[in-house]
mmCIF file with all atom_site columns, N, CA and C in Angstrom:
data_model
loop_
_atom_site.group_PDB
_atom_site.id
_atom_site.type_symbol
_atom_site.label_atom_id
_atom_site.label_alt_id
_atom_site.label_comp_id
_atom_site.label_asym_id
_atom_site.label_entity_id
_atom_site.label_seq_id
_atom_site.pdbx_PDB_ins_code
_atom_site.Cartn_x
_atom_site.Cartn_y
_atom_site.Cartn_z
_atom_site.occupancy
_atom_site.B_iso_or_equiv
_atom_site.pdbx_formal_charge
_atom_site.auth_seq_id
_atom_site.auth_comp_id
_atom_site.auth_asym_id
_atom_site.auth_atom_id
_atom_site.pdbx_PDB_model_num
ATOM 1   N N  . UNK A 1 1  ? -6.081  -4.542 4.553  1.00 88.00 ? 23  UNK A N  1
ATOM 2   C CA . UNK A 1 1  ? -5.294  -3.332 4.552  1.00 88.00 ? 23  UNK A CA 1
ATOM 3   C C  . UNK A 1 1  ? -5.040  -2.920 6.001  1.00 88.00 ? 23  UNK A C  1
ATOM 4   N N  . UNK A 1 2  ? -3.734  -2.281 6.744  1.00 94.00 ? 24  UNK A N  1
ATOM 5   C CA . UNK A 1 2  ? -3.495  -2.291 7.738  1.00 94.00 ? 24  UNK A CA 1
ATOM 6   C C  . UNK A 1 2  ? -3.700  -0.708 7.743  1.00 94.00 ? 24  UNK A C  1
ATOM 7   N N  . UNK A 1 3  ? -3.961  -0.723 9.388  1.00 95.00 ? 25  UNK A N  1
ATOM 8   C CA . UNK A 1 3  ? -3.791  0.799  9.826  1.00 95.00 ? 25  UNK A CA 1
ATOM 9   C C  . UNK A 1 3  ? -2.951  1.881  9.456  1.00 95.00 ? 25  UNK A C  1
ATOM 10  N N  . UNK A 1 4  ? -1.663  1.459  9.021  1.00 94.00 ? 26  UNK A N  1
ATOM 11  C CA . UNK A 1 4  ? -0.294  1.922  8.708  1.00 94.00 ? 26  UNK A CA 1
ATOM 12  C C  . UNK A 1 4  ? -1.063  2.595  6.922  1.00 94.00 ? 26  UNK A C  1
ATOM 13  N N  . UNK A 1 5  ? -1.147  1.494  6.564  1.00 95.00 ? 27  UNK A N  1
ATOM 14  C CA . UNK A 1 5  ? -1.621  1.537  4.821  1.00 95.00 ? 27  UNK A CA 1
ATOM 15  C C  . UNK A 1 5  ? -3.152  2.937  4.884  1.00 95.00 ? 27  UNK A C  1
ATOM 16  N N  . UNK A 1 6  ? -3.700  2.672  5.374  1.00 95.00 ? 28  UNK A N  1
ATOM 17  C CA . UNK A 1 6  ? -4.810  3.937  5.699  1.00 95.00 ? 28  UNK A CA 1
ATOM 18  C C  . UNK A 1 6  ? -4.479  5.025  5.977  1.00 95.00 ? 28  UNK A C  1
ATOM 19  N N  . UNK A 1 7  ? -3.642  5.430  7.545  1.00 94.00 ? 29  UNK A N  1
ATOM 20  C CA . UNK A 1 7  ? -2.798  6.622  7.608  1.00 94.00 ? 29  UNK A CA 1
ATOM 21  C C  . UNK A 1 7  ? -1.844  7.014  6.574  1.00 94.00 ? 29  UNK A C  1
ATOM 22  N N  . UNK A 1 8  ? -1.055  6.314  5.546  1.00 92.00 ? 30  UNK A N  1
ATOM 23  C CA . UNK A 1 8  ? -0.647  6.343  4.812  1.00 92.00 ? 30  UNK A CA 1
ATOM 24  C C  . UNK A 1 8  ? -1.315  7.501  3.694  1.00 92.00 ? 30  UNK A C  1
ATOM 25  N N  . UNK A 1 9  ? -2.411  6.522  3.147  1.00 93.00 ? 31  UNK A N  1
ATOM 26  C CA . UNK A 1 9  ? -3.450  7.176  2.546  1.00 93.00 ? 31  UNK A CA 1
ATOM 27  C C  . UNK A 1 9  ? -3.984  8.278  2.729  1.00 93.00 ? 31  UNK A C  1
ATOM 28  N N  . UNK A 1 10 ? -4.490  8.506  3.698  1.00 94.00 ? 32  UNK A N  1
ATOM 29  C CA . UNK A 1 10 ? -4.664  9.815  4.354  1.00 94.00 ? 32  UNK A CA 1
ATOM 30  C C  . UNK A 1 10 ? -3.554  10.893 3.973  1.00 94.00 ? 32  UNK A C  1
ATOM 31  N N  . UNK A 1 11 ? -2.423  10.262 4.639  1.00 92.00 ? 33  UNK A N  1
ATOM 32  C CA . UNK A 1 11 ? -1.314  11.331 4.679  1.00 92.00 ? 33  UNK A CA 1
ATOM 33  C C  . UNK A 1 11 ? -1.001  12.158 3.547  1.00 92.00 ? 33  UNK A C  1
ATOM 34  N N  . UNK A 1 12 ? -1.630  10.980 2.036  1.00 90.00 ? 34  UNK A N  1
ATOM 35  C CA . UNK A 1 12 ? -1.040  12.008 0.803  1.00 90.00 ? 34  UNK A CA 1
ATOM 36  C C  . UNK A 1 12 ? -2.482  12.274 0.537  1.00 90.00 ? 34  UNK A C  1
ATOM 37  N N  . UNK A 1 13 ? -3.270  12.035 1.008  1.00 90.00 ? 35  UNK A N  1
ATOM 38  C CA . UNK A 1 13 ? -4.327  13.295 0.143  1.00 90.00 ? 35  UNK A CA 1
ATOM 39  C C  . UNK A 1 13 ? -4.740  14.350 1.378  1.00 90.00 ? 35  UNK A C  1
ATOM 40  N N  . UNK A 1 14 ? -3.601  14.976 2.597  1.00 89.00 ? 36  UNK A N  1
ATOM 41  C CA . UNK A 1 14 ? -3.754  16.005 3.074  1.00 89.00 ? 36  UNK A CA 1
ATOM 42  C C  . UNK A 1 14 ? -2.544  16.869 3.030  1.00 89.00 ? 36  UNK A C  1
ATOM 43  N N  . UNK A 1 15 ? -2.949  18.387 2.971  1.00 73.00 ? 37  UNK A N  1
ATOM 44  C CA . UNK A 1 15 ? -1.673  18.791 3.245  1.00 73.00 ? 37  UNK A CA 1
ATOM 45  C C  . UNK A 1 15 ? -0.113  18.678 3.691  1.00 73.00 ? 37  UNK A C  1
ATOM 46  N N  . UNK A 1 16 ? 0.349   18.522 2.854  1.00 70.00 ? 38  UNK A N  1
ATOM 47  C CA . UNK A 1 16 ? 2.061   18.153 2.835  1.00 70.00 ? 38  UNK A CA 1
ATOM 48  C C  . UNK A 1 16 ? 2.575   18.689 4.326  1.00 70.00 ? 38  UNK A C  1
ATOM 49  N N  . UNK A 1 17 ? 2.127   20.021 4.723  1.00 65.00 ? 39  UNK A N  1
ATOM 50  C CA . UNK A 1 17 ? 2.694   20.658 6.010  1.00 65.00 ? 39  UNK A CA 1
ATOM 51  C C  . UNK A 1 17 ? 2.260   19.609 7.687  1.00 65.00 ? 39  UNK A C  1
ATOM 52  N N  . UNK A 1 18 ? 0.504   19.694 7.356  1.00 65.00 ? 40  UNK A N  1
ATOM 53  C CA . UNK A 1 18 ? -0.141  18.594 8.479  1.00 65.00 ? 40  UNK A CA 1
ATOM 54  C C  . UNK A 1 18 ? 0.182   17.315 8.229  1.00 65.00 ? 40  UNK A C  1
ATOM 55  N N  . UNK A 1 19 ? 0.887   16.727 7.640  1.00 65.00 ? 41  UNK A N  1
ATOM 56  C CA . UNK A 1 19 ? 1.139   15.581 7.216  1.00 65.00 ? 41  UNK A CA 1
ATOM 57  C C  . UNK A 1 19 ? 2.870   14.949 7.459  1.00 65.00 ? 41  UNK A C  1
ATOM 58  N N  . UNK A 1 20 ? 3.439   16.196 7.584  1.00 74.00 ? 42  UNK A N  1
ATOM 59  C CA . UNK A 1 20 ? 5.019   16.079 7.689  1.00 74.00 ? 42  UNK A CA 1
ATOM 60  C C  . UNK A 1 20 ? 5.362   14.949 8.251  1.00 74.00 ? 42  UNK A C  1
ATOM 61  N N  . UNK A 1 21 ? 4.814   15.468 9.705  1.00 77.00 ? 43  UNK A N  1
ATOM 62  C CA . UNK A 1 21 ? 4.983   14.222 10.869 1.00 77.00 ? 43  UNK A CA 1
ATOM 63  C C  . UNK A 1 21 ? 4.239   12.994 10.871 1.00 77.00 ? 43  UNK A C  1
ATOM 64  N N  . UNK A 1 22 ? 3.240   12.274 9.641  1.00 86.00 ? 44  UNK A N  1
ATOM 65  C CA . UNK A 1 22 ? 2.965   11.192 9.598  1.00 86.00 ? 44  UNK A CA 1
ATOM 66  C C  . UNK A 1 22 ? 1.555   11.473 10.208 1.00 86.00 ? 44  UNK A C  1
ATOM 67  N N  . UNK A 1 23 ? 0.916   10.643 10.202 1.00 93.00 ? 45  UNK A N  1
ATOM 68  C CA . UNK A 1 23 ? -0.661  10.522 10.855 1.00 93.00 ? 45  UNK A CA 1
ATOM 69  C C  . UNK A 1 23 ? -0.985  8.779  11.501 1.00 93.00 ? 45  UNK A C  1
ATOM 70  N N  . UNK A 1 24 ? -1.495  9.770  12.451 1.00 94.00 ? 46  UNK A N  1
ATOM 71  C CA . UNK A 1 24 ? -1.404  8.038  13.005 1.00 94.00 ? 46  UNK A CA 1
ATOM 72  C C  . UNK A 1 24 ? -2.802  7.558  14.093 1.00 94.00 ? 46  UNK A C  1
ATOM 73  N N  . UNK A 1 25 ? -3.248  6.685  13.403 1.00 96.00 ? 47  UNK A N  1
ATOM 74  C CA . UNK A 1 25 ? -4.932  6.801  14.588 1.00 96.00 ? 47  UNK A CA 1
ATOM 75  C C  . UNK A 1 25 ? -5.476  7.328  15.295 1.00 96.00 ? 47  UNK A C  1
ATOM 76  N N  . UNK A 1 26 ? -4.570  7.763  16.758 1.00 96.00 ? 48  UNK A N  1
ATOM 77  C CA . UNK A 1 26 ? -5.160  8.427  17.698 1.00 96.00 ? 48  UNK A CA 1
ATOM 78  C C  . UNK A 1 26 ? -5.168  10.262 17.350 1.00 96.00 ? 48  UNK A C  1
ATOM 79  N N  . UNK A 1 27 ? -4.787  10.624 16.154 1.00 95.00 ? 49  UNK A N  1
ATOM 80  C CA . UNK A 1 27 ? -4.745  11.746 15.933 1.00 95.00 ? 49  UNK A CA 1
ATOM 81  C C  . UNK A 1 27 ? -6.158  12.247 15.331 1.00 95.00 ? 49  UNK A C  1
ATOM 82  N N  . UNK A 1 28 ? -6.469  13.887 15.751 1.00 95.00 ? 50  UNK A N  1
ATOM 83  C CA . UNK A 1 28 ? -7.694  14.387 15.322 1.00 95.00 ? 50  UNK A CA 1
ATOM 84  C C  . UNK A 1 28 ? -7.581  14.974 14.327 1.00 95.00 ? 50  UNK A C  1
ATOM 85  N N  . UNK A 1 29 ? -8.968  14.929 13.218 1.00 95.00 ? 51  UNK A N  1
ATOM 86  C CA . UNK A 1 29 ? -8.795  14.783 11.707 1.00 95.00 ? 51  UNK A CA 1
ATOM 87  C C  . UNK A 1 29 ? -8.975  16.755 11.667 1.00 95.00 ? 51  UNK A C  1
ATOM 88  N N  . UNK A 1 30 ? -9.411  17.154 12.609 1.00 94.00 ? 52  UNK A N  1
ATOM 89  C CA . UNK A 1 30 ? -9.511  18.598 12.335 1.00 94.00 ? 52  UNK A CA 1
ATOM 90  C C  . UNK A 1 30 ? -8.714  19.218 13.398 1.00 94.00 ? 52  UNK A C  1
ATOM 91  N N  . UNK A 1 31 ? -8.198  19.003 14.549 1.00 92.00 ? 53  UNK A N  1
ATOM 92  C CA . UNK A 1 31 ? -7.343  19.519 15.070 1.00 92.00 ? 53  UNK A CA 1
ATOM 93  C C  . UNK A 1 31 ? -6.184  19.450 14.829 1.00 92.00 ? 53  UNK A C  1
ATOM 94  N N  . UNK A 1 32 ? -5.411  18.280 15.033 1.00 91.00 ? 54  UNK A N  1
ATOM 95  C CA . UNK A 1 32 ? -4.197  17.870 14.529 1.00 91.00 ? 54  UNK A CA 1
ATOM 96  C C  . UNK A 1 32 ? -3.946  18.251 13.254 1.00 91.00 ? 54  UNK A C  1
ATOM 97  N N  . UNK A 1 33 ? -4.834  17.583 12.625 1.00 91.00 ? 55  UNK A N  1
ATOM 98  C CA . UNK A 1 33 ? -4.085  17.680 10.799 1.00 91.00 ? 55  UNK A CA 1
ATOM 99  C C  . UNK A 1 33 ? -4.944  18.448 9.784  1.00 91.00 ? 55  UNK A C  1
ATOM 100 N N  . UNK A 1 34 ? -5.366  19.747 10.144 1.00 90.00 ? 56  UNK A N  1
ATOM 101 C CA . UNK A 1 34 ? -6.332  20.790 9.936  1.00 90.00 ? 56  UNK A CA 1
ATOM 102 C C  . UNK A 1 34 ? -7.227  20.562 8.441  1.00 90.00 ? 56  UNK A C  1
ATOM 103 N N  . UNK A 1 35 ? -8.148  19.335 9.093  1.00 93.00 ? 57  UNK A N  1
ATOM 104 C CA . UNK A 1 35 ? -9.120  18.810 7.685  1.00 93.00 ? 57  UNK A CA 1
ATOM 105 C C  . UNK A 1 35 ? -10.069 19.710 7.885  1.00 93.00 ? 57  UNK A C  1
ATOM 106 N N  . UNK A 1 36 ? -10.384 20.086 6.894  1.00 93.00 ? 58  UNK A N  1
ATOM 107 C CA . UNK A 1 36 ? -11.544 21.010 6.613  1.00 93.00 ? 58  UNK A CA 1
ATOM 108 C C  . UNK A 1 36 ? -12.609 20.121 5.456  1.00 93.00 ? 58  UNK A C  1
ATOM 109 N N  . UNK A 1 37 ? -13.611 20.804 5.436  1.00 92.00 ? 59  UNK A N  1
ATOM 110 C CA . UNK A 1 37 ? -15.307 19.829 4.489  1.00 92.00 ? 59  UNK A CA 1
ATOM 111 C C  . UNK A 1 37 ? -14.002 19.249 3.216  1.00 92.00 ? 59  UNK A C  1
ATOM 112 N N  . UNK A 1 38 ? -13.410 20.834 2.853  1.00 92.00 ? 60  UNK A N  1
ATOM 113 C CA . UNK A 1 38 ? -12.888 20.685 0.959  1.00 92.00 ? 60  UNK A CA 1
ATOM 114 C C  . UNK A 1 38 ? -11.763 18.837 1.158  1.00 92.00 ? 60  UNK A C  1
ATOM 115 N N  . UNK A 1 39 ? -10.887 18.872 2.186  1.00 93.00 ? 61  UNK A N  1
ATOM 116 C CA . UNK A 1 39 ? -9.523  17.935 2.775  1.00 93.00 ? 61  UNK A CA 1
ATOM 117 C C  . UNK A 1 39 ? -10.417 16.717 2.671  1.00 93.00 ? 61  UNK A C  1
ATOM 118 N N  . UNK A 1 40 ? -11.336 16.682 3.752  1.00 94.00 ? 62  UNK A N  1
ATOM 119 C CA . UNK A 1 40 ? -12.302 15.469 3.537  1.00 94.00 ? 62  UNK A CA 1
ATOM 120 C C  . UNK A 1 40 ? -12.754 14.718 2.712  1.00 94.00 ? 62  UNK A C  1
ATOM 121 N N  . UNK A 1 41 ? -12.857 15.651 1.461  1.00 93.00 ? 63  UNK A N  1
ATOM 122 C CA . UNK A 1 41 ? -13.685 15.461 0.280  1.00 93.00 ? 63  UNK A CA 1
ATOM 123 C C  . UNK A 1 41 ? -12.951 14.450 -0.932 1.00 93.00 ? 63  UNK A C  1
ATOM 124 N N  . UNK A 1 42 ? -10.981 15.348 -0.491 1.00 93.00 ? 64  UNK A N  1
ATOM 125 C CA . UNK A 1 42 ? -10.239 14.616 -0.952 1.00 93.00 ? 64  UNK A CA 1
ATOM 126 C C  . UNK A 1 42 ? -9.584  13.200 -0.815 1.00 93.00 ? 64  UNK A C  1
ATOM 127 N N  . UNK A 1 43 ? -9.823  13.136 1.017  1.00 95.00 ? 65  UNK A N  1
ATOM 128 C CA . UNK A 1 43 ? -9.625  12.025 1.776  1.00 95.00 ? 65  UNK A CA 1
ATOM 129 C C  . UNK A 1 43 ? -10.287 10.947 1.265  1.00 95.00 ? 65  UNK A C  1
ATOM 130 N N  . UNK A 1 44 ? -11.666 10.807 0.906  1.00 95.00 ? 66  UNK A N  1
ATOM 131 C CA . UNK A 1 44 ? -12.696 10.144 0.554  1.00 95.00 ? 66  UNK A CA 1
ATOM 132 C C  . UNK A 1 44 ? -12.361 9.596  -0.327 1.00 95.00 ? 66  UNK A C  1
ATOM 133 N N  . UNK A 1 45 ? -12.592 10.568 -1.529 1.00 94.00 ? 67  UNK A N  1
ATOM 134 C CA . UNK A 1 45 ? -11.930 10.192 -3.353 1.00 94.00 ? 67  UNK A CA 1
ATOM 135 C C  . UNK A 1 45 ? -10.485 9.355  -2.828 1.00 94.00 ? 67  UNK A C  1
ATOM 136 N N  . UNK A 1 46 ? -9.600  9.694  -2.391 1.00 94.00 ? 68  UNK A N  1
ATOM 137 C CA . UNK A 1 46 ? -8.617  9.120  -2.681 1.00 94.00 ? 68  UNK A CA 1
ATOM 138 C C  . UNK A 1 46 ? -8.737  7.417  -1.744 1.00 94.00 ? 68  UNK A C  1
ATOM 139 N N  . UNK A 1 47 ? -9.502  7.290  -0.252 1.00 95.00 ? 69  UNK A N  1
ATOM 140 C CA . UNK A 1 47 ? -9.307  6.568  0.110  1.00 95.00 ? 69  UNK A CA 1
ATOM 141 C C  . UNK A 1 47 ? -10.151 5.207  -0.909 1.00 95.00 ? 69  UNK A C  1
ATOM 142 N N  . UNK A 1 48 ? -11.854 5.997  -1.590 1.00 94.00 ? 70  UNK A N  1
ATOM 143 C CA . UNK A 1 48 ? -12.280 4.856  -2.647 1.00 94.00 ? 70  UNK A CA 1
ATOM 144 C C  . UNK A 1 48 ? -11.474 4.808  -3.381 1.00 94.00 ? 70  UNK A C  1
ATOM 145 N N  . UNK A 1 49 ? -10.230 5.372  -4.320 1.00 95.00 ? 71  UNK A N  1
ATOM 146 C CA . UNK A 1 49 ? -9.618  5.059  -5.430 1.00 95.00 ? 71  UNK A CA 1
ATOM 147 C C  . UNK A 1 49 ? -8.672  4.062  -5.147 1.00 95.00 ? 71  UNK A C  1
ATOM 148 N N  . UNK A 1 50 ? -8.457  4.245  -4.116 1.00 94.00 ? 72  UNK A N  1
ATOM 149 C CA . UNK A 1 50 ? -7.023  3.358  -3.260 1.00 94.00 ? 72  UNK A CA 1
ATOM 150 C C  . UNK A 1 50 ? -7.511  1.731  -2.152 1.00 94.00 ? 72  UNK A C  1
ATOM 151 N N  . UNK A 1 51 ? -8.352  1.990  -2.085 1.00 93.00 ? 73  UNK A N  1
ATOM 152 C CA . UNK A 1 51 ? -9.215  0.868  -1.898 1.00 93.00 ? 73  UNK A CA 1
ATOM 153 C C  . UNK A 1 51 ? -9.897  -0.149 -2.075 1.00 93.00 ? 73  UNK A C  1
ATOM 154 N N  . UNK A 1 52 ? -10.711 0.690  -3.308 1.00 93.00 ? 74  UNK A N  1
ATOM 155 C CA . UNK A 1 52 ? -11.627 0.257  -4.091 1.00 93.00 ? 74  UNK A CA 1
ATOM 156 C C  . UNK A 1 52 ? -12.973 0.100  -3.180 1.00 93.00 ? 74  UNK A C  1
ATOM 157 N N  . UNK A 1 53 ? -13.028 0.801  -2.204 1.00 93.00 ? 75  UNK A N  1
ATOM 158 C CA . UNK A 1 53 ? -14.503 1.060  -1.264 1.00 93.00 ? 75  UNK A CA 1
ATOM 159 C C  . UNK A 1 53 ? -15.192 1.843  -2.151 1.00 93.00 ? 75  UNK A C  1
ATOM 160 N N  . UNK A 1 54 ? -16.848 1.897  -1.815 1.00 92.00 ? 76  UNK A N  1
ATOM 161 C CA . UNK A 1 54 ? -17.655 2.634  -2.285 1.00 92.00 ? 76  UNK A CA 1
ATOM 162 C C  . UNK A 1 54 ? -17.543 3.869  -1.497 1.00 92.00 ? 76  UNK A C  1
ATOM 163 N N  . UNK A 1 55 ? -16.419 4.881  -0.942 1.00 89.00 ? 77  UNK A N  1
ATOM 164 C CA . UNK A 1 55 ? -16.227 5.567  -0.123 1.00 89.00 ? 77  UNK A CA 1
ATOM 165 C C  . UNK A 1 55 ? -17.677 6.747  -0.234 1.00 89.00 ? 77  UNK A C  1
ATOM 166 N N  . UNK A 1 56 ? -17.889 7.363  -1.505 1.00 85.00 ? 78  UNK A N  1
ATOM 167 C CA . UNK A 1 56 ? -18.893 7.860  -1.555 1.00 85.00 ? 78  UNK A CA 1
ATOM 168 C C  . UNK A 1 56 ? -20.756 7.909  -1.005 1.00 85.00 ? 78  UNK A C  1
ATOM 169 N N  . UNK A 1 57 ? -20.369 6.408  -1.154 1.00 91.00 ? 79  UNK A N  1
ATOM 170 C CA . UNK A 1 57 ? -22.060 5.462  -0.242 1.00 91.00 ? 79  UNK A CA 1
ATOM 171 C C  . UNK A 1 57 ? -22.063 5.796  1.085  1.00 91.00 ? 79  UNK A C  1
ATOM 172 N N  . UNK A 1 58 ? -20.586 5.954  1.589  1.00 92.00 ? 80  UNK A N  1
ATOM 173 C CA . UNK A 1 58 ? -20.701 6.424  2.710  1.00 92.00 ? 80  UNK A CA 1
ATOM 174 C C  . UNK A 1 58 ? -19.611 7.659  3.622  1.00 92.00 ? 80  UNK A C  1
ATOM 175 N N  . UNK A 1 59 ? -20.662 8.494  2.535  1.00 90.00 ? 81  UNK A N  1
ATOM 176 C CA . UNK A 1 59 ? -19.836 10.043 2.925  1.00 90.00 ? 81  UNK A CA 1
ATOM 177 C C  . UNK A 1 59 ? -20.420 10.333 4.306  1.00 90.00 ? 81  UNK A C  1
ATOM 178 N N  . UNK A 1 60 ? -21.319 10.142 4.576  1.00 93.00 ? 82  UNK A N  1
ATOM 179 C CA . UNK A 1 60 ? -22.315 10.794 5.663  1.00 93.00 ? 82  UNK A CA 1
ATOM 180 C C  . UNK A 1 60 ? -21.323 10.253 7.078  1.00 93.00 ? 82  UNK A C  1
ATOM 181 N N  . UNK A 1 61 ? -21.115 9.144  7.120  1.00 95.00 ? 83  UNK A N  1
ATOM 182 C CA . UNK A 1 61 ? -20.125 8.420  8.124  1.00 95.00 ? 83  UNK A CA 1
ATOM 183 C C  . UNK A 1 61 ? -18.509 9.042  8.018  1.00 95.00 ? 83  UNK A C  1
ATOM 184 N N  . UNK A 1 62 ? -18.128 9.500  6.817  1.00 95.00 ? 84  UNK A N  1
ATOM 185 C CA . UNK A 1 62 ? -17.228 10.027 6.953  1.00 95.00 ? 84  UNK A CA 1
ATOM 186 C C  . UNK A 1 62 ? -16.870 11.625 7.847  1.00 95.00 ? 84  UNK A C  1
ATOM 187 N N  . UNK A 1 63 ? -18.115 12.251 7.199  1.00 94.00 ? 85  UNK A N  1
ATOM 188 C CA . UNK A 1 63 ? -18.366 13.443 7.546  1.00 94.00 ? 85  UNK A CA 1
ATOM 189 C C  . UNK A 1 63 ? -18.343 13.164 9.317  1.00 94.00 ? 85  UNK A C  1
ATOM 190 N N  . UNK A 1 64 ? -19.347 12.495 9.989  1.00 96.00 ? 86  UNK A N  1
ATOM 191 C CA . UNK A 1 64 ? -19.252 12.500 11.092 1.00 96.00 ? 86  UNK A CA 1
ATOM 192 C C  . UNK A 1 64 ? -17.955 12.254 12.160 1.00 96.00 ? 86  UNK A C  1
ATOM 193 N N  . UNK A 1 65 ? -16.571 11.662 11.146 1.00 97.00 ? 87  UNK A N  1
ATOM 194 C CA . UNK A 1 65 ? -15.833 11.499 11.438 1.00 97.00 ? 87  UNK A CA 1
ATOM 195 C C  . UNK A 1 65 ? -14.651 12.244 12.449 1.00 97.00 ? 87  UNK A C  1
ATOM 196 N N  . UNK A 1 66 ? -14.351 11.725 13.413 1.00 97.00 ? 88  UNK A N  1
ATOM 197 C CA . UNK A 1 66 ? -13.767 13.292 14.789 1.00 97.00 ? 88  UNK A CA 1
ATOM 198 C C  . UNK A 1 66 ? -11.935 12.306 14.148 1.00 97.00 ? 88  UNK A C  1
ATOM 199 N N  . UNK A 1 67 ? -11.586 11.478 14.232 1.00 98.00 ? 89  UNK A N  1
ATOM 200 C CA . UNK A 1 67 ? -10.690 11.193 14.546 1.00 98.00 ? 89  UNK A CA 1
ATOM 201 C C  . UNK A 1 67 ? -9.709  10.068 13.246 1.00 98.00 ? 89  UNK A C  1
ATOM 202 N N  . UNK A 1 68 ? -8.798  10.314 12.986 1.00 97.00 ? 90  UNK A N  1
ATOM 203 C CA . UNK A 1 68 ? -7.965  9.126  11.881 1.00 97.00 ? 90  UNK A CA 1
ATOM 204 C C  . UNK A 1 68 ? -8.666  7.678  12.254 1.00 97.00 ? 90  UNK A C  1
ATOM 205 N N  . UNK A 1 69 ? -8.624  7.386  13.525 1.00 98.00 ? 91  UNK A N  1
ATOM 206 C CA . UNK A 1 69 ? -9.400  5.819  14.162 1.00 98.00 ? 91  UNK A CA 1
ATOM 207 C C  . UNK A 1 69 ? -10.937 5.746  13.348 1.00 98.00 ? 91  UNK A C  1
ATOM 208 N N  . UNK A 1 70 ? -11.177 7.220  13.573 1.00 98.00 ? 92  UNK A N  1
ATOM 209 C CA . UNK A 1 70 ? -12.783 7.093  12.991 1.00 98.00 ? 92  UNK A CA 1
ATOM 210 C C  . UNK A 1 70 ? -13.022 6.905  11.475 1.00 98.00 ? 92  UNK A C  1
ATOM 211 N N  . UNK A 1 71 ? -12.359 7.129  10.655 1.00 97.00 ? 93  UNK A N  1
ATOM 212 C CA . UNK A 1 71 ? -11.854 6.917  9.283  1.00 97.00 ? 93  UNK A CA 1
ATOM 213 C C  . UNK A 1 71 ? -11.377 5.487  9.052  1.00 97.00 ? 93  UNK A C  1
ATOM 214 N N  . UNK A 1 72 ? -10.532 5.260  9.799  1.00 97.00 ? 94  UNK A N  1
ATOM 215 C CA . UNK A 1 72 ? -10.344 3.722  9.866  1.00 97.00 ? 94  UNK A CA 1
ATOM 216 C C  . UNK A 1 72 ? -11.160 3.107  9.955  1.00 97.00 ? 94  UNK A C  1
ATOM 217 N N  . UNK A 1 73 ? -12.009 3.029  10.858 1.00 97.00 ? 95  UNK A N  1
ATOM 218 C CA . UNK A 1 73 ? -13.229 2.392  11.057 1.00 97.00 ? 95  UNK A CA 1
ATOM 219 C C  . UNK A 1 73 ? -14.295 2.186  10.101 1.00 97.00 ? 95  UNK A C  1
ATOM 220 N N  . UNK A 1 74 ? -13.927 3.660  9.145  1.00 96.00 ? 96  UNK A N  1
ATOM 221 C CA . UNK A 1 74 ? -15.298 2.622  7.774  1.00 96.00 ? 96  UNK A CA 1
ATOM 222 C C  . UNK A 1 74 ? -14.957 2.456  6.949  1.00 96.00 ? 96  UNK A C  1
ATOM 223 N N  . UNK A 1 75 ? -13.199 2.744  6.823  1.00 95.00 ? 97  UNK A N  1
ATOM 224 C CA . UNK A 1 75 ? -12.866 2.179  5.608  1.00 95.00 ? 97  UNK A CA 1
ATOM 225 C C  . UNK A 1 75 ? -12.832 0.184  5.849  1.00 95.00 ? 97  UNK A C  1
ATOM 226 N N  . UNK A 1 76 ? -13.043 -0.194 7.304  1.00 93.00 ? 98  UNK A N  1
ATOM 227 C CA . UNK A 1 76 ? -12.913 -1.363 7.590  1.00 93.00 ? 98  UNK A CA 1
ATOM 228 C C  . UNK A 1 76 ? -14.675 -1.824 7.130  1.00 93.00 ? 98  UNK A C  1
ATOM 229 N N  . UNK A 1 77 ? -15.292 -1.012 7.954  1.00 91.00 ? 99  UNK A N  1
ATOM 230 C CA . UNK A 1 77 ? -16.583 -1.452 7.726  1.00 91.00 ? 99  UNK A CA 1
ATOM 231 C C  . UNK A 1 77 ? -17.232 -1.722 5.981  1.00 91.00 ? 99  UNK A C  1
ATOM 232 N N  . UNK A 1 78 ? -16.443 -1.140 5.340  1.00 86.00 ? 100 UNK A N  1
ATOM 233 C CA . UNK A 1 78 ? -16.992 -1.086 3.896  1.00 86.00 ? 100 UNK A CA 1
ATOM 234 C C  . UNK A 1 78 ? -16.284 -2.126 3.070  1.00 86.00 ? 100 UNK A C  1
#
């Protein structure tokens, strides 16, 4: 799955408004595209449903997450 396909992902399980302009790696998951715990929660669910990762096994890595790159990163690792 490519970077494109992840930001993708992302993009529809966050707000339609933070999302307008697309999301794209180097962007910050709480500054830029105003994720909050609840956004995250959805990010997760949708990135295991769309994946098929155990996204849940590893919420804790998500949570620590600052950046779209950083999200990328375990949806790769998983």
């Amino acid at each position: 799955m490519s970077d494109d396909e992840i930001c993708r992902i992302i993009a529809s399980a966050i707000a339609q408004k933070a999302a307008k302009k697309g999301v794209s790696p180097e962007m910050s998951l709480r500054g830029d595209l105003g994720v909050d715990s609840l956004t995250l929660v959805s990010i997760v669910f949708v990135l295991g449903e769309k994946t098929g990762i155990d996204a849940f096994g590893r919420v804790e890595e998500f949570v620590r997450a600052e950046s779209v790159a950083d999200i990328i990163k375990v949806v790769r690792q998983s």
